Coordinates of C-alpha atoms in Angstrom, one line a residue:
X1 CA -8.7 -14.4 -15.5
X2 CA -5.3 -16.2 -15.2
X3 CA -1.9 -14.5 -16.5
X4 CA 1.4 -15.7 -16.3
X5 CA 3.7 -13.4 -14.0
X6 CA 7.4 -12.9 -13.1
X7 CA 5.8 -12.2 -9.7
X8 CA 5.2 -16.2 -9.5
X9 CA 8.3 -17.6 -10.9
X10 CA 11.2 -19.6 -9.6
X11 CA 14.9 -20.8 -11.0
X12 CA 14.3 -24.8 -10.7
X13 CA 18.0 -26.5 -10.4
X14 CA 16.9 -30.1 -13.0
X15 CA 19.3 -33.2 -13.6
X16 CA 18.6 -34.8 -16.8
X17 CA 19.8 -37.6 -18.4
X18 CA 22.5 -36.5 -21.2
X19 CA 20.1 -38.4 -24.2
X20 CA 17.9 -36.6 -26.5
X21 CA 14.6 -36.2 -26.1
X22 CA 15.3 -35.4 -22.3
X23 CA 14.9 -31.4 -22.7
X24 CA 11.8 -32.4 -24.3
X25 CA 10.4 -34.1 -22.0
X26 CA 11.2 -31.2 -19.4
X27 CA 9.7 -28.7 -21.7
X28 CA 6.5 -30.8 -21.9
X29 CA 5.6 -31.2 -18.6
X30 CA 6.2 -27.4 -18.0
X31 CA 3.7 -27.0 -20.4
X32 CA 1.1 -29.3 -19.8
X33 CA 1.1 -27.9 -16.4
X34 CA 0.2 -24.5 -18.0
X35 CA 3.3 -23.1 -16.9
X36 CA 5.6 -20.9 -19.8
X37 CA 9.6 -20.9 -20.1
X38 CA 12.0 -18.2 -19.1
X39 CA 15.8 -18.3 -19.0
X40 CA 17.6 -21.5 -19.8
X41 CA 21.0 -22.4 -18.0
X42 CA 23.4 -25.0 -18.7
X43 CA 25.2 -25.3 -15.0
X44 CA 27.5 -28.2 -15.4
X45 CA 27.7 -31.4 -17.4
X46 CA 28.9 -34.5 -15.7
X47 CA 29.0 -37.9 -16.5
X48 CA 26.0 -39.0 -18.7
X49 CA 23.7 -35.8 -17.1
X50 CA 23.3 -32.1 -17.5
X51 CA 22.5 -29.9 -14.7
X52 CA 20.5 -26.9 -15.8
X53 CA 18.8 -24.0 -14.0
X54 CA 15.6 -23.3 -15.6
X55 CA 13.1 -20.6 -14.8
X56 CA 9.5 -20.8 -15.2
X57 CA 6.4 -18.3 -14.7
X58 CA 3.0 -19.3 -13.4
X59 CA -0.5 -17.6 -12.5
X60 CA -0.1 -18.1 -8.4
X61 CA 1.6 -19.9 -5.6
X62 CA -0.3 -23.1 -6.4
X63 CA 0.1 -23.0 -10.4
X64 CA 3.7 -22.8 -9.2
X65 CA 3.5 -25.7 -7.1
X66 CA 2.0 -27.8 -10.0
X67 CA 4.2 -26.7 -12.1
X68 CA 7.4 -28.2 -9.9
X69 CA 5.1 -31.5 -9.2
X70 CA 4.3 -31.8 -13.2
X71 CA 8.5 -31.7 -13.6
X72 CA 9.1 -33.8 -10.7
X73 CA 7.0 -37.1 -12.2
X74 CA 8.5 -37.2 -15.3
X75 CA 11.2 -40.0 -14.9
X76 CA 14.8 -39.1 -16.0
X77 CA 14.3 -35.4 -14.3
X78 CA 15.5 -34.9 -10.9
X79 CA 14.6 -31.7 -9.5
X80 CA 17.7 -30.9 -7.0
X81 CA 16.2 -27.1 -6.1
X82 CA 13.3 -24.9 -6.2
X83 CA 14.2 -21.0 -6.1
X84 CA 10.9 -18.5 -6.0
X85 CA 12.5 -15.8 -7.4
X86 CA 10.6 -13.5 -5.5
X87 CA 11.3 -14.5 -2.4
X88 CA 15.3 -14.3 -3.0
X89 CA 15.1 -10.4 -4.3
X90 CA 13.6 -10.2 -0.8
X91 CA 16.2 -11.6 1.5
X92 CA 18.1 -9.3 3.5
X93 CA 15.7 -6.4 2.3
X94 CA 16.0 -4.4 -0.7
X95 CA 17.5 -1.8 0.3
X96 CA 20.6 -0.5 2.6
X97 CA 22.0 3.1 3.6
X98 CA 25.2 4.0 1.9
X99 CA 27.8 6.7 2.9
X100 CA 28.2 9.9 0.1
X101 CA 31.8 10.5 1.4
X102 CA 34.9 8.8 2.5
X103 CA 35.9 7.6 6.0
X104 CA 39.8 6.7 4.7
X105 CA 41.7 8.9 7.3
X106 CA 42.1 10.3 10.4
X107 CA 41.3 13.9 9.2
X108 CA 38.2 11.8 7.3
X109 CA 36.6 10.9 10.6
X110 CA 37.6 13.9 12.4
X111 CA 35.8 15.9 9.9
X112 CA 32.6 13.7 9.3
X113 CA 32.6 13.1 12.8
X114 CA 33.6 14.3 15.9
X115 CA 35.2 16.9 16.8
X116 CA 34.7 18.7 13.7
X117 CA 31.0 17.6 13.2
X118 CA 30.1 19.8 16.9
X119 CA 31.0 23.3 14.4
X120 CA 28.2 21.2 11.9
X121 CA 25.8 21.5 14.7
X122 CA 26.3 24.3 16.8
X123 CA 25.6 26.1 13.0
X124 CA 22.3 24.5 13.1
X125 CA 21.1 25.4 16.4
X126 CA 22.0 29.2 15.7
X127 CA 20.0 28.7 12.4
X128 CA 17.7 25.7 12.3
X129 CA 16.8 26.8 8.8
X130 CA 20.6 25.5 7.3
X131 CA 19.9 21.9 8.2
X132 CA 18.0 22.2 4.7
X133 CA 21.8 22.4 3.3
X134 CA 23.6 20.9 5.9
X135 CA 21.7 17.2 6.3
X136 CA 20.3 14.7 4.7
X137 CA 16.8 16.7 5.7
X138 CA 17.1 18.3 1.7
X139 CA 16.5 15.2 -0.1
X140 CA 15.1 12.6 2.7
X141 CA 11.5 11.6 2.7
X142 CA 10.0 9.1 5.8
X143 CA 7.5 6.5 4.4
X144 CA 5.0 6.0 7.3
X145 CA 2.5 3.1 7.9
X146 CA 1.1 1.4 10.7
X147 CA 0.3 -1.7 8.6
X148 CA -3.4 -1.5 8.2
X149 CA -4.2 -1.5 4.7
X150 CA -1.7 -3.0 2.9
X151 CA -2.2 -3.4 -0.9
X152 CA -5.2 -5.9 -1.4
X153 CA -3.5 -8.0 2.1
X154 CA -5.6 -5.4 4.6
X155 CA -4.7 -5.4 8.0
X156 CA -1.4 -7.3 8.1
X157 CA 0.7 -5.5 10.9
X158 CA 4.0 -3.3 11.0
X159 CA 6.1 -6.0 10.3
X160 CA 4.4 -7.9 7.8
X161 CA 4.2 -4.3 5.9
X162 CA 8.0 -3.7 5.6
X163 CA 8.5 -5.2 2.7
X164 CA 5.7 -2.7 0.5
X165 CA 7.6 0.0 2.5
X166 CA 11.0 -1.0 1.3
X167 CA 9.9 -1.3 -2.3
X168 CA 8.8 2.3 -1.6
X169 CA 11.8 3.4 -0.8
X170 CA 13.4 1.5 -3.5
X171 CA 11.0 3.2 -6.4
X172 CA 11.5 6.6 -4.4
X173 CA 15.6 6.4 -5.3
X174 CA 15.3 4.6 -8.5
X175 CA 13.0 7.2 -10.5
X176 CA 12.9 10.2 -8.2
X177 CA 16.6 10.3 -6.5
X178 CA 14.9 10.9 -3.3
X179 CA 16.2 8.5 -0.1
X180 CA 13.3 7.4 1.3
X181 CA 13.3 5.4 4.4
X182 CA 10.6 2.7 5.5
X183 CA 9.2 3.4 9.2
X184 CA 6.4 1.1 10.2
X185 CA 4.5 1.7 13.5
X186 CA 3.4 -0.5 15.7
X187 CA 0.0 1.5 16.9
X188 CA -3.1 2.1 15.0
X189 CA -3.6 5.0 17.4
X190 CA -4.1 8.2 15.5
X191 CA -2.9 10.2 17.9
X192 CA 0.3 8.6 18.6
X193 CA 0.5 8.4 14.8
X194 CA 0.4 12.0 14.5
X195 CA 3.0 12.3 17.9
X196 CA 5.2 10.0 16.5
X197 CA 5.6 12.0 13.0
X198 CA 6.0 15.3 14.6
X199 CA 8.4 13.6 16.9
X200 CA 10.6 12.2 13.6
X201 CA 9.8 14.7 11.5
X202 CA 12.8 17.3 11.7
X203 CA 14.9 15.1 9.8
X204 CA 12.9 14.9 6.9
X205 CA 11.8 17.1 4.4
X206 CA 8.7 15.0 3.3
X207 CA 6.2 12.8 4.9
X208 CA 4.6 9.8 2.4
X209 CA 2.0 8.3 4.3
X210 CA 1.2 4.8 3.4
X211 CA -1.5 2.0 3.7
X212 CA -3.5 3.4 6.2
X213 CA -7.0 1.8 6.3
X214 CA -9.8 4.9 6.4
X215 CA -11.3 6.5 7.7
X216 CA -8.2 7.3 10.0
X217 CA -6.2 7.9 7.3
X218 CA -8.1 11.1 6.3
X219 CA -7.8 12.5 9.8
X220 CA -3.7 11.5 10.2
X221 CA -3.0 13.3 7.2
X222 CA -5.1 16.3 7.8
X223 CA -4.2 16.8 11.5
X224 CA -0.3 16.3 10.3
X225 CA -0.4 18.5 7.0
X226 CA -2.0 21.1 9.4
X227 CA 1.3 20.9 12.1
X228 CA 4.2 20.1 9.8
X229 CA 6.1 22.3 7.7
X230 CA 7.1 20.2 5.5
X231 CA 4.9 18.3 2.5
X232 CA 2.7 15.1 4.1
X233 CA 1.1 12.8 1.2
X234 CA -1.0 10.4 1.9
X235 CA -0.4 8.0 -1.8
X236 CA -3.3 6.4 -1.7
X237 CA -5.2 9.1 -1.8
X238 CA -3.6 11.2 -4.1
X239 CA -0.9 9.2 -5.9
X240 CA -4.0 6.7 -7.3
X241 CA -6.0 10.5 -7.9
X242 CA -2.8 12.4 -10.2
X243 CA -2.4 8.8 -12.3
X244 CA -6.6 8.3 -12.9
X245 CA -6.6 12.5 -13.7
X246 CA -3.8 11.8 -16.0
X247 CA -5.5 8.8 -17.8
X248 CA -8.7 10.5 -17.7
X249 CA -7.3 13.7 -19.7
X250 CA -5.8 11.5 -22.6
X251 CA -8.6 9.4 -22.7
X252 CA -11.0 11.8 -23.5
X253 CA -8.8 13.1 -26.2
X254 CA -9.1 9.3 -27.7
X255 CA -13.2 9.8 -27.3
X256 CA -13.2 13.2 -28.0
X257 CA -15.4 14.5 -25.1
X258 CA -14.3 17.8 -22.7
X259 CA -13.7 17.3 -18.9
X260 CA -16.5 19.8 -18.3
X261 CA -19.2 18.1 -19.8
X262 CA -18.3 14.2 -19.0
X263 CA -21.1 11.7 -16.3
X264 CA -18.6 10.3 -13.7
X265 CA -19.5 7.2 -12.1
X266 CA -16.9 5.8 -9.2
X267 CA -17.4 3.1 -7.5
X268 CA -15.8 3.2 -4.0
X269 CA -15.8 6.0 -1.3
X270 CA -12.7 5.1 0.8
X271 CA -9.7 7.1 0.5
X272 CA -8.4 6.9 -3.0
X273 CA -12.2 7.3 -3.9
X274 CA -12.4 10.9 -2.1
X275 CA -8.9 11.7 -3.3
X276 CA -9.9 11.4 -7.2
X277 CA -13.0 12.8 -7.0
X278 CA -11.2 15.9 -5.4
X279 CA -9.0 16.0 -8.3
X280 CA -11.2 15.3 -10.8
X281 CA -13.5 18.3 -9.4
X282 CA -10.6 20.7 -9.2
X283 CA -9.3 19.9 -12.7
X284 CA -13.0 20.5 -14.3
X285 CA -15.2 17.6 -14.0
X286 CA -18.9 18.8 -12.8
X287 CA -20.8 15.7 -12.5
X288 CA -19.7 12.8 -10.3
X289 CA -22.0 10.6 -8.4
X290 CA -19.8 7.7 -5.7
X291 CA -21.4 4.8 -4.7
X292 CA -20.5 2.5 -2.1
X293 CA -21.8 -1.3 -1.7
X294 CA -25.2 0.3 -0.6
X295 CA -25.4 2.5 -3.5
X296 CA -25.5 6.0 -4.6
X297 CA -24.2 8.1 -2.0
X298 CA -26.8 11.4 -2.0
X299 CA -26.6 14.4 0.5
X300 CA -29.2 13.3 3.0
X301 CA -28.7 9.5 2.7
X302 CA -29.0 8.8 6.4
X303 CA -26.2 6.6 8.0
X304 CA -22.8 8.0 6.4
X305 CA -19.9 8.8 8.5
X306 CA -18.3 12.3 8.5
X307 CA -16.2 11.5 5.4
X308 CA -19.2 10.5 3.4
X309 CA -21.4 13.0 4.4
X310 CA -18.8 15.5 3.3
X311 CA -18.5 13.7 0.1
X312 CA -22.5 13.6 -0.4
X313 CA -22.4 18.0 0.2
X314 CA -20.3 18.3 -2.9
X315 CA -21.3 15.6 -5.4
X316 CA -23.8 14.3 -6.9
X317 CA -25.7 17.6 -7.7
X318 CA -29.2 15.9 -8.7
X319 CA -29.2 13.6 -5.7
X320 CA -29.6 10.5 -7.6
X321 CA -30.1 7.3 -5.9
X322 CA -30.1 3.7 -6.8
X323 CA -27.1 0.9 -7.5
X324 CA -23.6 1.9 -9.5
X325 CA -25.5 -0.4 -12.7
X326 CA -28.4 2.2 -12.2
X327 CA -26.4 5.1 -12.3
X328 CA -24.2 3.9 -15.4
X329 CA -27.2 4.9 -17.3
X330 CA -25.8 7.3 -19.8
X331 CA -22.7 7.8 -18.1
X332 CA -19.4 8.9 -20.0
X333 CA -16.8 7.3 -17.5
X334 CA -16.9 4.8 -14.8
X335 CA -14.1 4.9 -12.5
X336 CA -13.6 1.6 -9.4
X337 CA -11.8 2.0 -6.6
X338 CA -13.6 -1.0 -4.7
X339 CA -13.8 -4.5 -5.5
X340 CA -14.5 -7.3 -7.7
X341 CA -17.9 -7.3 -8.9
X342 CA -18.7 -3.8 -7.9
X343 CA -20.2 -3.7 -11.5
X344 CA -21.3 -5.8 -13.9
X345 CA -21.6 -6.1 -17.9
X346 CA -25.3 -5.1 -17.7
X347 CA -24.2 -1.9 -16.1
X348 CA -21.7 -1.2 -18.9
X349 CA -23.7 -1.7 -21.5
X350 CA -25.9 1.2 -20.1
X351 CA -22.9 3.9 -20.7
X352 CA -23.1 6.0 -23.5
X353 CA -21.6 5.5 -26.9
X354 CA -17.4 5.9 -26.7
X355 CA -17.9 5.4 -22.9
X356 CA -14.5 4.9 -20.7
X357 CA -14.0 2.1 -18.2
X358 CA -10.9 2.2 -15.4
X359 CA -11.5 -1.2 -13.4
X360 CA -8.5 -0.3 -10.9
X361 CA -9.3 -3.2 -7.8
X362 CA -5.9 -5.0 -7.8
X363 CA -5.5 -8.2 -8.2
X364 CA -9.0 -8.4 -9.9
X365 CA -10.4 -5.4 -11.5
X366 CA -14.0 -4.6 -10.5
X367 CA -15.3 -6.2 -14.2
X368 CA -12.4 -7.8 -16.2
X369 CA -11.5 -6.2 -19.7
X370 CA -12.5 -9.6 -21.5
X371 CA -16.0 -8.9 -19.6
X372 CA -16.5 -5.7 -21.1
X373 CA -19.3 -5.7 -24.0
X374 CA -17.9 -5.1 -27.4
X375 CA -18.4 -1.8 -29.1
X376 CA -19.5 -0.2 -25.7
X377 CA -16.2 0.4 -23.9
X378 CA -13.4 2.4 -26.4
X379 CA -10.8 3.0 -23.6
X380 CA -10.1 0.8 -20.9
X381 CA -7.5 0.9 -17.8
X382 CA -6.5 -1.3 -14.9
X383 CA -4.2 -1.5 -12.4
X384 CA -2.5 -4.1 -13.5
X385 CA 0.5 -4.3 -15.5
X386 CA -0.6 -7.3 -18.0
X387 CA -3.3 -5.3 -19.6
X388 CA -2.9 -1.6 -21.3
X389 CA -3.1 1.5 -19.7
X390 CA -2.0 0.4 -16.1
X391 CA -2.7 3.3 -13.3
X392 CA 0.2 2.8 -11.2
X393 CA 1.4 5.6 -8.7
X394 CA 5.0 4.9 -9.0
X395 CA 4.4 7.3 -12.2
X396 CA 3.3 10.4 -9.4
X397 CA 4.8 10.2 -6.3
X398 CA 9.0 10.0 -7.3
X399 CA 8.4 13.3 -9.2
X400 CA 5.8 14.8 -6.6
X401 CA 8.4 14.5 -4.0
X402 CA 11.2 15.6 -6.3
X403 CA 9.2 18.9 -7.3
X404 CA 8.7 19.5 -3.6
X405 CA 12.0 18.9 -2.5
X406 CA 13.7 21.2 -5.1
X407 CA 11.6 23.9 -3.8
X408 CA 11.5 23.2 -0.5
X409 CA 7.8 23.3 -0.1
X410 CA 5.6 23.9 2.9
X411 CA 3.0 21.5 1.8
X412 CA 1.4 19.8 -1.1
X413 CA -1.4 22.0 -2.6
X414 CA -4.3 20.6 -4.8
X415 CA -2.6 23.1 -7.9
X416 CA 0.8 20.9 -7.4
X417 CA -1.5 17.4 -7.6
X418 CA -3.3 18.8 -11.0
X419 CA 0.2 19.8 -12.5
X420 CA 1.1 16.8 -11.8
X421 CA -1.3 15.2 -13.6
X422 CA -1.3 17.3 -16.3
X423 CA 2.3 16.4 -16.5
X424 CA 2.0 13.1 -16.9
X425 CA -0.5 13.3 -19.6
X426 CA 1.7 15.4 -21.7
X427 CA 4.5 12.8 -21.8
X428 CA 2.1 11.0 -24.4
X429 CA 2.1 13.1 -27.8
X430 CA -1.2 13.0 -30.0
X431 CA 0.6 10.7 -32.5
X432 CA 1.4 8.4 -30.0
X433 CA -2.2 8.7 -28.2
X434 CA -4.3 5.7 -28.6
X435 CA -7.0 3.2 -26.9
X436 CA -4.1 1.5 -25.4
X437 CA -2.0 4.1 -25.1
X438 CA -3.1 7.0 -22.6
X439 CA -0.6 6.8 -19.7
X440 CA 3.4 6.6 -20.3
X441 CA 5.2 3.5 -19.0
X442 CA 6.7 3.7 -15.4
X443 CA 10.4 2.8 -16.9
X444 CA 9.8 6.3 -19.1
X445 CA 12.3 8.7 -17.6
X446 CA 11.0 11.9 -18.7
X447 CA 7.6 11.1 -16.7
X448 CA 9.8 11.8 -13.2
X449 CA 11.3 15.1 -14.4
X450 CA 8.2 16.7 -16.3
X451 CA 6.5 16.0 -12.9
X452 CA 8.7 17.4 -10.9
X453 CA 8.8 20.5 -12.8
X454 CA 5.3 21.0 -13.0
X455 CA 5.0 20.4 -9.4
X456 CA 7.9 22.9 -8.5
X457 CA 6.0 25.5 -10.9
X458 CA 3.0 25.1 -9.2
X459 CA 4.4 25.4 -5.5
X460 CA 6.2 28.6 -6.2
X461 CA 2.7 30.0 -8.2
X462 CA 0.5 28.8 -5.0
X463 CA 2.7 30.5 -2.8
X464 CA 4.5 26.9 -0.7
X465 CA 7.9 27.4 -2.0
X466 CA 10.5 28.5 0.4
X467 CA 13.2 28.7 -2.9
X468 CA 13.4 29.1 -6.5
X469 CA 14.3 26.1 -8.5
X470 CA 17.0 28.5 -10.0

């Protein structure tokens, strides 16, 4: 399952010889090497040769390296520079702090700073409540990770895991307006986790936590959305649960079934796993049976920790045991949050009739859409973003945060996260709905504002909202 991706490309800096036939010859050996064009840039011209920049795409780091090697042996091309394009939008970070008023004059800096900003404080410390108008506390959001389970890298450190956090921030501005800011600890401790938010946490008015491996993550959130005031989010849990529940309700319109009545079969018990079952539950599905690498997890199956025990009490109502092929029997939706492999096409072809498939392991689904046996499988989503339907939780969280925000909400309730998903089902009208069409693009601007409106609604009807949106 190779596909070309802007997320392996590079701008390579060629001399050719000023003849024709010497483009040619570049373009050839690009694609014999399997790689594909992007932009093409005339740099200069000097004597009797053209520098050009050229960009290319390939499937991975090595394709890449071919690719360069393939250019390098043809004679006539001299290849003066490689760029990875990646790399570059990477250097110096990606994102910076940037001042919302002027510092031009003496009364400027007098004002924003001292003496005048001591009248800013001592207002604060008489009411503690107007820092919500009076700092950056309205509209600031911390994302926290200690580096542990970073996308599909695992346990890669603090350091290693800035750069996932700064991209976080980035998507946080870009389609919520929220300034986010990337902390990454250097403790897998959950206690000094927990100390170390409360300790930060005043100047926020949100806490995203982020790539936490379970089952710590489940007690961090818990123990800090018990102590804070403000919203704590955990998006791996229930940024990957508001995008499947969003899916999930268009794609049974495309199949015609009702939530109530639909077989759920997930593969994967970890923390998005519990998080979308939750959801799922609370939005109307009845039936849902996990399975983890052992199989079906059953109230009573002996050896489960805590989490999964829990998770056994309140699924999987007939106690059904066996592998996740097994249980596919009949089933109306399987749903992976686990690995590659986790089923297979035998499985599949067990489902009933219309069934629907989201294979959401990144970089390699849990059975690749070209897998899938025809006829079987009418809706199918991934989490990538070169097939359909990609479940990507850059499409919850900005508008999550942005609902909460407005309203200054206490917390995130389980009525805000099926709003939300609700939400961003509805930005797809039945014309539009379709096979390949059940969740909205991430560049779609109305996704961010119908979310955070739903959310909003929902905090002021459960009772978290400390102001009207009006």
């Amino acid at each position: 399952m190779s596909h070309l991706s802007a997320s392996f490309s590079a701008t390579l800096r060629v001399r050719l010889a000023d003849a024709p036939g010497s483009f040619a010859r570049l373009a050839r050996a690009i694609g014999d090497a399997g790689g594909s064009f992007g932009a093409i840039d005339l740099v200069r011209v000097d004597k009797g040769t053209k520098i050009r920049d050229v960009t290319v795409e390939a499937t991975d780091a090595d394709h890449l390296a071919r690719i360069v090697e393939s250019v390098r042996s043809v004679e006539g091309i001299e290849v003066e520079r490689v760029s990875d394009r990646t790399f570059l939008m990477h250097l110096g970070g990606k994102i910076e702090m940037r001042s919302k008023v002027p510092v031009k004059t003496r009364d400027d800096l007098s004002m924003a700073y001292t003496p005048g900003v001591a009248r800013i404080c001592q207002a604060i410390a008489d009411d503690p409540e107007s820092a919500w108008n009076l700092t950056i506390k309205q509209n600031s959001v911390a994302v926290v990770s200690d580096g542990t389970a970073v996308l599909g890298l695992g346990d890669i450190g603090p350091k290693a895991a800035m750069p996932v956090m700064e991209g976080k921030a980035l998507l946080f501005k870009e389609f919520g307006g929220v300034d986010a800011w990337p902390l990454c600890l250097d403790t897998k401790d959950p206690d000094e986790i927990v100390a170390i938010v409360k300790a930060i946490a005043p100047g926020f008015g949100g806490i995203n936590l982020e790539d936490i491996s379970a089952p710590r993550c489940f007690e961090i959130e818990q123990r800090l959305r018990a102590e804070l005031d403000i919203p704590v989010f955990h998006d791996d849990q229930h940024g990957t649960a508001i995008v499947v529940l969003a899916a999930l309700l268009n794609a049974l319109k495309v199949v015609g079934k009702r939530i109530e009545d639909v077989k759920v079969v997930t593969t994967g018990v970890g923390a998005a796993g519990v998080a979308v079952t939750d959801i799922l539950q609370n939005a109307g599905v009845r039936t849902v049976i996990g399975c983890d690498h052992e199989g079906a997890i059953y109230d009573g199956r002996e050896g489960l920790n805590a989490i999964k025990a829990a998770y056994a009490k309140r699924t999987n109502p007939g106690r059904l045991r066996g592998s996740a092929d097994d249980l596919l029997a009949g089933a109306d939706v399987y749903l992976g949050l686990s690995m590659p492999g986790a089923v297979s096409r035998t499985g599949i072809e067990r489902m009933a009739d219309d069934a629907i498939v989201f294979a959401m392991a990144n970089p390699t689904p849990e059975i690749a859409p070209e897998d899938l046996p025809p006829g079987k499988v009418a809706v199918v989503a991934t989490g990538r973003s070169d097939y359909p339907n990609q479940i990507n939780n850059v499409l919850a969280f900005p508008g999550v945060f942005r609902g909460a925000l407005d309203v200054r909400a206490s917390t995130i309730t389980e009525g805000m996260k099926v709003a939300a998903g609700h939400a961003i089902a509805s930005v797809i009208t039945d014309d539009e709905l379709g096979a390949e069409y059940i969740i909205p693009s991430v560049f779609n601007r109305d996704v961010t504002l119908l979310v955070a409106s739903a959310v909003a609604e929902a905090a002021e009807r459960d009772g978290v909202a400390r102001r009207s949106r009006g």
